[in-house]
XYZ file of C-alpha atoms in Angstrom:
684
model
C -14.306 -11.668 39.509
C -17.538 -11.213 37.662
C -17.908 -11.004 33.875
C -21.149 -9.329 32.051
C -21.336 -10.907 28.700
C -23.269 -9.914 25.534
C -23.404 -12.013 22.553
C -20.312 -13.885 23.661
C -18.114 -10.383 24.076
C -17.324 -9.229 27.830
C -19.404 -6.002 28.173
C -18.093 -5.347 31.718
C -15.872 -7.137 34.211
C -16.011 -6.242 38.024
C -12.375 -6.879 40.094
C -13.311 -7.158 43.438
C -10.117 -6.401 45.030
C -9.632 -3.014 43.303
C -13.469 -2.814 43.594
C -13.715 -1.418 40.004
C -15.685 -2.081 37.147
C -13.934 -2.389 33.686
C -16.400 -1.097 30.893
C -16.668 0.790 27.767
C -14.334 3.601 28.980
C -11.317 1.509 29.166
C -9.566 -0.617 31.711
C -8.657 -0.093 35.532
C -5.711 2.346 35.663
C -3.579 -0.376 37.169
C -4.095 -2.603 33.901
C -3.877 0.164 31.514
C -1.036 -0.346 29.012
C 1.598 2.536 28.979
C 2.818 4.299 26.034
C 4.463 2.216 23.565
C 8.659 2.656 23.604
C 8.532 2.491 19.665
C 6.021 2.762 17.406
C 6.005 0.415 13.926
C 3.948 1.050 10.632
C 1.487 -1.818 10.206
C 1.645 -1.676 6.452
C 5.182 -0.167 5.668
C 5.314 -2.077 2.186
C 8.582 -1.794 0.053
C 8.567 0.134 -3.475
C 7.636 -1.865 -6.271
C 10.512 -3.585 -8.087
C 10.272 -4.300 -11.611
C 12.287 -7.159 -13.181
C 14.173 -6.072 -16.402
C 13.743 -9.481 -17.810
C 11.282 -11.489 -16.471
C 12.157 -15.037 -16.555
C 9.812 -18.285 -17.464
C 9.881 -21.567 -15.812
C 11.026 -23.047 -19.289
C 14.074 -20.780 -19.224
C 14.842 -21.887 -15.701
C 14.744 -25.420 -16.491
C 16.628 -25.001 -19.600
C 19.504 -23.296 -17.560
C 19.885 -25.759 -15.095
C 20.118 -28.487 -17.592
C 22.487 -26.752 -19.439
C 24.506 -26.235 -16.376
C 24.362 -29.930 -15.323
C 22.299 -29.091 -12.312
C 19.540 -31.664 -11.145
C 16.362 -30.378 -9.861
C 12.822 -31.337 -8.693
C 9.549 -30.281 -9.921
C 7.257 -29.058 -7.003
C 3.985 -27.159 -6.612
C 5.299 -23.515 -7.118
C 9.068 -24.238 -6.841
C 11.687 -26.051 -8.379
C 14.340 -27.597 -6.064
C 17.970 -28.099 -6.482
C 21.121 -28.712 -4.644
C 22.466 -25.460 -2.717
C 25.860 -24.493 -3.753
C 25.638 -22.401 -0.453
C 25.564 -25.475 1.717
C 29.107 -26.339 2.258
C 30.262 -22.907 4.153
C 27.109 -22.824 6.582
C 25.846 -26.781 7.208
C 26.772 -28.184 10.405
C 29.077 -31.223 10.405
C 26.517 -33.585 12.025
C 24.060 -32.702 9.441
C 23.355 -35.563 6.847
C 23.346 -35.275 2.903
C 19.955 -36.053 2.822
C 19.132 -32.783 4.848
C 21.190 -30.295 2.866
C 20.603 -32.060 -0.688
C 17.935 -30.215 -2.863
C 17.645 -27.678 -0.110
C 17.430 -24.520 -2.566
C 14.046 -23.607 -3.873
C 13.548 -21.326 -7.010
C 10.220 -19.712 -7.457
C 8.811 -20.652 -10.716
C 7.282 -17.359 -11.493
C 9.758 -14.767 -10.415
C 13.149 -16.889 -10.204
C 13.782 -15.734 -6.685
C 15.613 -18.634 -4.765
C 15.941 -19.544 -1.031
C 18.188 -21.812 0.671
C 16.637 -23.561 3.454
C 19.871 -24.832 4.927
C 22.107 -21.352 4.663
C 19.074 -19.011 4.401
C 20.663 -17.067 1.235
C 18.160 -15.763 -0.942
C 18.476 -13.655 -3.673
C 17.031 -13.072 -7.664
C 17.340 -14.948 -10.405
C 20.336 -13.002 -11.714
C 22.228 -13.912 -8.364
C 21.855 -17.424 -8.816
C 22.990 -17.180 -12.225
C 26.032 -15.394 -11.081
C 26.963 -17.642 -8.171
C 26.710 -20.752 -10.495
C 28.951 -19.133 -13.033
C 31.222 -17.383 -10.417
C 32.114 -20.741 -8.941
C 34.385 -21.109 -5.828
C 34.418 -19.009 -2.547
C 33.415 -15.923 -4.401
C 30.003 -17.617 -5.658
C 27.700 -16.121 -3.072
C 29.375 -12.671 -3.543
C 26.503 -10.034 -3.902
C 24.153 -12.617 -2.599
C 21.511 -11.300 -0.764
C 21.100 -13.333 2.618
C 18.221 -13.386 4.968
C 18.800 -10.533 7.108
C 18.497 -10.822 10.727
C 16.625 -8.142 12.666
C 18.312 -4.846 13.151
C 20.316 -4.341 16.174
C 17.622 -2.098 17.661
C 14.969 -4.270 16.746
C 16.773 -7.396 17.818
C 17.391 -5.660 21.475
C 13.719 -4.557 21.783
C 12.511 -8.060 20.519
C 14.753 -9.721 23.264
C 13.603 -6.961 26.054
C 9.942 -7.699 25.462
C 10.257 -11.392 25.154
C 12.222 -11.457 28.396
C 9.379 -9.303 30.129
C 6.544 -11.400 28.801
C 5.437 -14.513 30.882
C 3.291 -17.325 29.997
C -0.384 -16.808 31.160
C -0.355 -19.858 33.554
C 2.401 -18.028 35.371
C 0.785 -14.758 36.345
C 0.528 -14.010 40.140
C -3.052 -12.749 39.962
C -5.573 -15.225 39.087
C -8.040 -12.596 38.448
C -5.794 -11.140 35.898
C -5.497 -14.318 34.356
C -9.087 -14.890 33.927
C -9.591 -11.593 32.594
C -6.835 -12.120 29.897
C -8.448 -15.463 29.055
C -11.838 -13.822 28.656
C -10.578 -10.659 26.664
C -8.955 -12.806 24.200
C -11.530 -15.682 23.928
C -9.162 -18.290 25.066
C -11.543 -19.934 28.000
C -11.521 -23.242 25.986
C -7.908 -22.782 25.036
C -5.556 -24.922 27.397
C -2.381 -24.020 28.940
C -0.624 -26.843 27.275
C -1.647 -25.476 23.801
C -0.326 -21.819 24.806
C 2.913 -23.468 26.013
C 3.567 -25.732 22.990
C 3.140 -22.709 20.745
C 5.369 -20.604 22.904
C 2.511 -17.884 23.630
C 3.164 -15.454 26.277
C 1.516 -12.373 27.757
C 3.162 -8.962 28.252
C 1.556 -7.506 31.356
C 2.269 -3.741 30.956
C 0.910 -3.479 27.569
C -1.822 -6.265 28.124
C -1.209 -8.152 25.044
C -0.464 -11.683 24.072
C 3.149 -12.313 22.537
C 3.533 -14.509 19.581
C 7.314 -15.465 18.839
C 9.129 -15.678 15.327
C 11.707 -18.412 15.686
C 14.367 -18.856 13.113
C 13.852 -22.140 10.892
C 15.243 -24.920 13.143
C 14.296 -22.958 16.369
C 18.094 -21.412 16.137
C 16.886 -17.853 17.445
C 14.365 -15.218 18.122
C 13.770 -13.204 14.865
C 10.707 -11.160 15.760
C 7.274 -10.886 17.592
C 3.722 -10.097 17.048
C 1.806 -8.498 19.718
C -1.959 -8.632 19.949
C -3.459 -5.898 22.281
C -7.048 -6.193 23.522
C -9.148 -2.971 23.846
C -12.924 -2.341 24.638
C -14.774 -0.766 21.994
C -18.385 -0.304 22.769
C -20.067 -3.482 23.854
C -17.235 -5.679 22.409
C -13.389 -5.762 22.269
C -11.438 -4.992 19.405
C -7.867 -5.960 18.711
C -4.658 -4.345 17.842
C -1.467 -5.843 16.203
C 1.993 -4.755 16.203
C 4.893 -6.546 14.592
C 8.606 -6.253 15.461
C 10.069 -5.743 12.553
C 7.591 -3.955 10.420
C 5.120 -6.069 8.654
C 7.007 -5.661 5.220
C 9.877 -7.511 6.880
C 7.718 -9.657 9.031
C 7.616 -13.288 7.380
C 6.595 -15.581 10.256
C 4.383 -18.651 9.620
C 3.486 -18.683 13.219
C 3.507 -22.726 14.002
C 6.464 -23.576 11.720
C 8.597 -24.999 14.479
C 5.964 -27.465 15.227
C 5.590 -28.984 11.635
C 7.499 -32.185 11.119
C 9.085 -33.187 7.797
C 6.527 -36.001 7.233
C 3.400 -33.638 7.653
C 1.576 -33.859 4.518
C -1.350 -31.502 5.304
C -1.653 -28.097 6.797
C -4.319 -25.918 7.586
C -3.555 -21.948 7.132
C -5.331 -19.419 9.101
C -5.075 -15.726 9.246
C -4.957 -15.347 12.897
C -2.623 -16.956 15.524
C -5.700 -17.711 17.866
C -7.247 -19.406 15.243
C -4.326 -21.878 14.935
C -4.270 -22.302 18.820
C -7.956 -23.401 18.374
C -7.726 -25.461 15.307
C -4.453 -27.629 16.591
C -5.994 -28.247 20.007
C -9.084 -29.356 18.334
C -7.990 -31.461 15.494
C -4.424 -32.231 16.010
C -3.620 -31.441 12.491
C -0.721 -29.023 11.799
C -1.507 -25.206 11.595
C 0.177 -22.205 10.258
C -0.970 -18.663 10.409
C -0.163 -16.149 7.677
C 1.823 -13.085 8.807
C -0.326 -10.665 7.098
C -3.658 -12.152 7.384
C -5.708 -12.039 4.561
C -3.962 -8.842 2.771
C -1.010 -10.675 1.508
C 0.935 -13.849 0.793
C 4.260 -12.955 0.114
C 5.988 -15.239 -2.251
C 9.132 -15.485 0.124
C 6.950 -18.050 2.004
C 6.212 -20.577 -0.582
C 9.026 -22.726 -0.068
C 8.090 -23.517 3.555
C 4.800 -24.892 2.352
C 6.193 -26.894 -0.704
C 6.390 -30.150 1.392
C 2.472 -30.460 1.818
C 0.335 -32.145 -0.481
C -2.970 -30.734 0.708
C -3.443 -27.285 1.834
C -6.769 -26.298 3.706
C -7.332 -22.350 3.713
C -9.741 -21.163 6.765
C -8.970 -17.717 6.788
C -12.289 -16.047 8.186
C -16.157 -15.831 8.195
C -16.543 -13.065 5.528
C -16.536 -12.955 1.784
C -13.327 -11.196 1.840
C -11.417 -14.007 3.537
C -12.924 -16.449 1.090
C -11.933 -14.359 -2.046
C -8.244 -13.969 -0.567
C -8.137 -17.704 -0.007
C -8.733 -18.322 -3.713
C -6.299 -15.875 -4.608
C -3.765 -17.512 -2.225
C -4.633 -20.793 -3.680
C -3.400 -19.884 -7.082
C -0.040 -19.197 -5.910
C 0.438 -22.538 -4.033
C -1.156 -24.782 -6.889
C -4.912 -25.084 -6.814
C -5.091 -28.494 -7.234
C -3.721 -29.148 -3.784
C -5.819 -26.507 -2.105
C -8.963 -26.549 -0.468
C -11.232 -23.797 0.875
C -13.679 -23.492 4.010
C -16.760 -21.756 2.937
C -17.626 -18.842 5.398
C -20.874 -19.493 6.883
C -23.314 -19.280 10.180
C -22.437 -22.922 10.739
C -18.825 -22.364 9.513
C -17.260 -19.351 11.202
C -13.463 -18.887 12.138
C -11.955 -21.589 14.153
C -11.699 -19.904 17.595
C -15.392 -18.932 17.598
C -16.309 -22.338 16.283
C -14.352 -23.801 19.003
C -16.236 -21.505 21.692
C -19.597 -22.194 20.074
C -18.947 -26.129 20.519
C -19.004 -26.882 16.789
C -16.996 -29.868 15.474
C -14.055 -28.275 13.663
C -12.856 -31.756 12.282
C -16.511 -32.057 10.628
C -16.121 -28.312 9.242
C -12.567 -29.394 7.770
C -14.280 -31.982 5.756
C -16.642 -29.954 4.137
C -13.559 -27.828 2.461
C -14.295 -27.440 -1.049
C -11.431 -27.943 -3.706
C -9.994 -25.069 -5.396
C -9.543 -26.291 -8.683
C -11.858 -27.936 -11.211
C -10.936 -28.611 -15.240
C -14.171 -27.307 -16.125
C -17.636 -26.561 -15.005
C -19.928 -29.549 -15.850
C -23.010 -28.698 -13.726
C -24.344 -26.485 -11.056
C -23.284 -28.780 -8.364
C -19.569 -27.267 -8.693
C -21.061 -23.531 -8.288
C -24.065 -23.947 -5.850
C -21.766 -23.598 -2.962
C -20.469 -20.025 -4.370
C -23.932 -18.843 -5.188
C -25.208 -19.633 -1.783
C -21.953 -17.612 -0.299
C -23.211 -14.704 -2.681
C -26.886 -14.848 -1.560
C -25.751 -15.202 1.967
C -23.782 -12.227 1.992
C -25.395 -9.703 -0.238
C -23.687 -6.592 0.810
C -20.008 -8.249 0.839
C -20.748 -9.655 -2.677
C -21.742 -5.957 -3.883
C -18.202 -4.809 -3.328
C -16.107 -2.736 -1.053
C -18.072 0.796 -0.432
C -16.577 3.857 -0.891
C -16.207 6.003 2.136
C -16.050 9.471 0.337
C -18.644 8.884 -2.264
C -21.702 7.701 -0.904
C -23.725 8.248 -3.990
C -21.549 5.809 -6.157
C -22.228 3.496 -3.620
C -26.090 3.894 -4.018
C -25.252 3.421 -8.211
C -22.398 0.637 -8.364
C -23.124 -0.877 -5.005
C -19.428 -1.096 -4.368
C -16.113 -1.870 -5.667
C -15.508 -5.706 -6.963
C -12.785 -7.334 -8.073
C -12.409 -8.875 -11.450
C -14.289 -6.139 -13.061
C -13.158 -3.547 -15.690
C -14.089 0.079 -15.314
C -14.148 2.648 -18.247
C -13.537 6.382 -17.121
C -13.540 9.280 -19.228
C -14.066 12.946 -19.501
C -13.370 16.153 -21.280
C -9.592 17.296 -21.277
C -8.897 19.551 -18.316
C -12.026 18.291 -16.303
C -10.141 16.892 -13.569
C -9.698 13.286 -14.588
C -6.726 12.296 -12.773
C -7.555 14.368 -9.654
C -10.767 12.271 -9.179
C -9.645 8.768 -10.164
C -6.568 9.478 -7.490
C -9.182 10.222 -4.883
C -11.426 7.248 -6.293
C -8.508 4.826 -5.711
C -7.151 6.352 -2.646
C -10.474 5.876 -0.796
C -10.263 2.218 -1.763
C -6.624 2.234 -0.949
C -7.033 3.410 2.424
C -9.660 0.885 3.140
C -6.904 -2.039 2.703
C -7.121 -2.507 -0.815
C -3.757 -3.402 -2.598
C -3.449 -0.914 -5.430
C -0.829 -0.453 -8.226
C -1.003 2.933 -9.946
C 0.138 3.232 -13.615
C 0.445 6.898 -14.294
C 1.870 7.617 -17.964
C 0.711 11.169 -18.108
C 2.095 12.880 -14.816
C 5.097 11.759 -12.862
C 4.731 9.643 -9.893
C 6.059 12.440 -7.687
C 3.371 14.864 -8.756
C 0.684 12.096 -8.368
C 2.063 11.007 -5.135
C 1.792 14.878 -4.177
C -1.975 15.002 -5.244
C -2.856 11.964 -3.176
C -1.195 12.967 -0.366
C -2.922 16.341 -0.285
C -6.304 14.341 -0.681
C -5.302 12.081 2.084
C -4.736 14.836 4.424
C -7.426 16.792 3.200
C -5.425 20.145 3.617
C -2.565 22.201 1.911
C 0.335 20.732 3.242
C 2.404 23.668 1.682
C 1.001 25.978 4.584
C 1.900 23.041 7.261
C 5.257 21.842 6.510
C 5.626 20.751 10.009
C 2.768 18.392 9.612
C 4.329 16.733 6.537
C 6.165 13.962 8.396
C 3.064 12.981 10.619
C 0.919 12.450 7.089
C 3.518 11.120 5.180
C 4.159 8.275 7.654
C 0.637 7.688 7.682
C 0.387 7.720 3.844
C 3.474 5.483 3.860
C 1.489 2.622 5.620
C -0.910 2.397 2.539
C -0.497 -0.524 0.269
C 0.096 1.632 -2.533
C 2.343 1.118 -5.494
C 3.409 3.273 -8.366
C 4.788 1.616 -12.031
C 7.550 3.367 -12.809
C 6.759 4.164 -16.613
C 6.118 7.459 -17.932
C 5.161 8.189 -21.630
C 4.234 5.794 -24.116
C 4.640 2.270 -23.255
C 4.179 -1.393 -24.997
C 1.020 -3.381 -23.600
C 2.967 -6.147 -23.051
C 5.798 -4.432 -20.780
C 2.735 -3.146 -18.736
C 0.862 -6.203 -18.436
C 4.223 -8.560 -17.013
C 4.557 -5.703 -14.728
C 0.812 -6.064 -13.654
C 1.325 -9.668 -13.541
C 4.499 -9.642 -11.462
C 2.728 -7.088 -8.865
C -0.237 -9.230 -8.400
C 1.712 -12.316 -7.852
C 4.382 -10.686 -5.404
C 1.933 -7.919 -3.703
C -1.446 -9.504 -4.095
C -2.717 -6.419 -5.803
C -6.497 -6.063 -6.289
C -6.993 -2.879 -8.033
C -4.784 -1.416 -11.015
C -5.450 1.903 -12.427
C -4.129 2.837 -15.860
C -4.104 6.629 -16.826
C -4.356 6.530 -19.857
C -4.960 3.891 -22.371
C -3.571 6.423 -25.437
C -0.379 5.885 -23.841
C -0.360 2.192 -24.172
C -0.570 2.777 -27.884
C 3.406 3.259 -28.398
C 5.255 4.229 -31.318
C 5.257 0.664 -32.446
C 1.376 1.131 -33.305
C 2.127 4.110 -35.603
C 1.909 1.915 -38.821
C -1.239 0.161 -37.738
C -4.809 0.796 -37.490
C -5.041 2.859 -34.208
C -8.371 1.762 -33.508
C -7.684 -2.282 -34.066
C -4.761 -1.648 -31.617
C -6.956 0.189 -28.924
C -9.404 -2.734 -29.207
C -6.538 -5.153 -28.927
C -5.565 -3.396 -25.668
C -8.822 -3.282 -24.028
C -9.295 -7.015 -24.474
C -6.022 -7.663 -22.980
C -6.897 -5.849 -19.973
C -10.212 -7.471 -19.676
C -8.720 -10.657 -19.945
C -6.290 -9.407 -17.280
C -9.006 -8.334 -15.050
C -10.775 -11.751 -15.204
C -7.941 -14.084 -15.202
C -6.267 -12.620 -12.119
C -9.641 -11.517 -10.158
C -8.304 -8.017 -10.351
C -10.155 -4.934 -10.808
C -8.609 -2.676 -13.705
C -9.837 0.930 -13.852
C -8.802 2.244 -17.262
C -8.929 6.175 -18.288
C -9.673 6.928 -21.808
C -9.688 10.221 -23.341
C -13.091 11.131 -25.334
C -13.572 11.887 -28.791
C -13.260 15.679 -29.542
C -16.782 17.013 -28.818
C -18.454 20.381 -28.975
C -18.223 22.339 -25.838
C -21.829 22.660 -25.577
C -22.404 18.977 -25.596
C -22.187 16.573 -22.930
C -20.375 12.990 -23.434
C -21.979 9.799 -23.737
C -20.855 6.270 -23.725
C -20.218 6.524 -27.744
C -18.201 9.471 -27.076
C -15.213 7.192 -25.764
C -12.426 7.300 -28.133
C -12.216 4.389 -30.495
C -14.659 1.834 -31.641
C -17.709 0.477 -29.288
C -15.288 -2.509 -27.646
C -14.302 -0.406 -25.088
C -17.637 0.181 -23.638
C -18.786 -3.403 -24.653
C -15.906 -5.001 -22.309
C -16.394 -2.747 -19.267
C -18.237 -3.703 -16.368
C -18.721 -0.295 -15.509
C -18.583 3.202 -17.534
C -17.942 6.647 -15.589
C -18.074 9.639 -17.377
C -16.813 12.805 -15.395
C -19.434 15.636 -17.168
C -17.838 19.282 -16.869
C -20.698 21.782 -18.040
C -19.092 25.130 -18.890
C -20.836 28.232 -18.035
C -20.175 31.795 -19.240
C -20.492 33.570 -16.181
C -18.410 31.493 -13.981
C -16.715 27.877 -13.144
C -18.658 24.890 -14.648
C -20.654 22.596 -12.924
C -18.999 19.132 -12.697
C -21.209 15.772 -12.551
C -20.069 11.813 -12.381
C -22.472 9.852 -14.359
C -22.650 6.047 -14.224
C -23.687 5.041 -17.718
C -22.983 1.240 -17.511
C -23.274 -0.928 -14.552
C -23.157 -4.859 -15.324
C -23.660 -5.722 -11.735
C -27.232 -4.672 -11.298
C -28.084 -2.496 -14.395
C -28.511 0.831 -12.101
C -27.230 3.882 -13.731
C -27.493 7.602 -12.845
C -25.644 10.888 -12.264
C -25.043 13.089 -9.386
C -22.892 16.237 -8.727
C -19.473 16.923 -7.389
C -17.966 19.809 -5.790
C -14.235 20.514 -6.082
C -12.254 21.734 -3.003
C -9.081 23.321 -4.321
C -7.206 23.690 -0.997
C -7.740 19.791 -0.797
C -7.792 18.824 -4.242
C -10.807 16.583 -3.309
C -14.331 16.122 -4.831
C -16.964 15.706 -2.603
C -20.673 15.103 -2.352
C -22.837 18.285 -1.741
C -24.854 18.421 1.465
C -28.070 16.247 1.536
C -30.546 19.374 1.044
C -28.985 20.160 -2.394
C -27.826 16.808 -3.261
C -29.430 15.491 -6.736
C -29.189 11.633 -7.181
C -30.747 10.012 -10.411
C -30.817 6.530 -10.538
C -32.648 4.848 -13.678
C -32.485 1.331 -15.455
C -30.098 0.402 -18.192
C -32.900 -0.707 -20.666
C -32.768 -1.116 -24.400
C -34.324 1.781 -25.495
C -33.818 5.533 -24.679
C -35.850 7.286 -22.281
C -37.771 10.270 -23.301
C -35.987 13.648 -22.705
C -39.106 15.457 -22.018
C -42.176 14.341 -19.857
C -45.292 13.349 -21.949
C -48.563 14.402 -20.362
C -51.742 12.043 -20.632
C -49.436 8.871 -21.063
C -49.128 6.513 -18.273
C -45.984 6.019 -17.175
C -44.441 8.534 -19.437
C -43.144 11.039 -16.778
C -39.678 10.454 -15.933
C -38.035 11.021 -12.707
C -37.352 14.569 -11.504
C -34.945 16.138 -9.247
C -33.938 19.565 -8.531
C -30.580 20.691 -9.492
C -27.751 21.955 -7.275
C -28.656 25.641 -7.912
C -32.339 24.904 -7.075
C -33.230 25.747 -10.792
C -34.697 23.468 -13.658
C -35.222 19.744 -13.136
C -33.072 17.232 -14.615
C -34.618 14.523 -16.800
C -32.777 11.148 -16.969
C -31.477 9.285 -19.955
C -29.275 6.117 -20.283
C -26.342 8.003 -21.798
C -26.938 11.606 -21.321
C -28.491 13.402 -18.546
C -28.400 17.231 -18.808
C -30.273 20.153 -16.942
C -33.078 21.681 -19.165
C -32.714 25.390 -20.027
């Protein structure tokens, strides 16, 4: 077999026995995977469940002391003796093994018994303790085994898969090692982690064993496909990702292990364990989410090192996950050219142990010098495009001004009544959610059903009312998005909303929260107080939430009542100047009414704290798909100015150097538009 490589990736592979080259257009027919028997959604996430009465760790401790239940304080959980062990433990188990085997999450109050695999909410735990006797576990949610259909398919796939070393065709073995980058991974490592190969699908199979190795609970299939000059990989999990909580490598962990390295890919765990001998675990959902249900399995470790990838997104995810696991015991491997992901580092001959020794602590009490910031500054300078944020795919002109969507920022969005604020901001958020940004929607003005209908139409970019036969297809794809909705409607108190947001960030790793709109945060309890002061307080709470949780908050605020012939400015935002002062970005949807026909809509960026660029560009509304889009290039009019202290002159001044402002043609090809920091409108 001959392999032609480019950049370390297989470009073309020649199989002499078949007399075929495998290149960009796919695999030889003999190795092409057949149609899958069943499709599993990659991101079928559960609905957001809001706790009625949030519990605090102080309340949990007080309850345990009041009931005389001993407990031990852990990093992210409290450990107590389990009341569910007696009916499930084996006779040969020792008391040491089963004592203090119940873990209670300090943030949510959910518990997990490591021995009986019983789990439930804090209310379930209270009911079991207060009920006593055999009925203590009545109503308790036990860790569910895979469904019968899933269990049969898991067993069937696992039985058909074989270790790579047992494949009869040496060329097929070499092909698999090359496609998955396993040329430096030994057979002993693959056997130790029980990795197998499924020939019909040409996929690696990673098993999910129950704690203690009592049974097979699920599988992850990693399929390699030729794409261009390289290879792309597609993951499929059984059961679906929302129920797939496999810490790959957990059966190899000893109770005495005090240090572990967490990765985002199974192949990286193989490379790390083989090269360093350290315990390694793979997060089941990679960099997208760290489910709180996995935290009890990580309690025993005194030190946790995150090595999730080689890009800035992996670095941000590592810092977010470290907050759940207690940052004091976490260290992070900073991405860089000499610190790629573990498998690539092994293939390049780098010293993985030396890279681990350079891991930076995730926590420090205070910043005392530039030394503690220099590595993060270097990371942003080395990844300028990634530091600018995630670009929008539907709004290229917005990327030219804002550069991208960044975590930890507060965006204030306003526009006239009836101009389409909710419709635009739903597509704005849907664009990011489609790219994997975990999004939480708080719609207080319209119902979630109506909002979901609008977003589904925007997602499909067509009128589904006329194509109901395609509804299931688009609904299944829309359901795969990491999108959640708050169940509030109408006026709500700010504390209730923030508690819900905090819960969502902890459980679902939410990165973007949309609040539509701020006026509904000012509930009935604010009627007797100064509404301006109340709004300033609410804006400050959202600003603090965005910063503390490294989560982007988009806040919709109604403007003051202005004359119809006047365009909105930053000062038009309802309330005092605090909203625009606290915001990192201010977006204004301008709607210029015309007597002869429908008006023209523009999106104005009047504040951009990232690099100061502001400007305005036109929007066109497509009624059939409910989407806003940028006009064609030959009609596009994008204005971009620097946010300076003084205003820019409205009219060009002749005879003075530098007094002529930037001009660009309008959509209709008529009069030019002159740029200003706060207002930009066509001259008549």
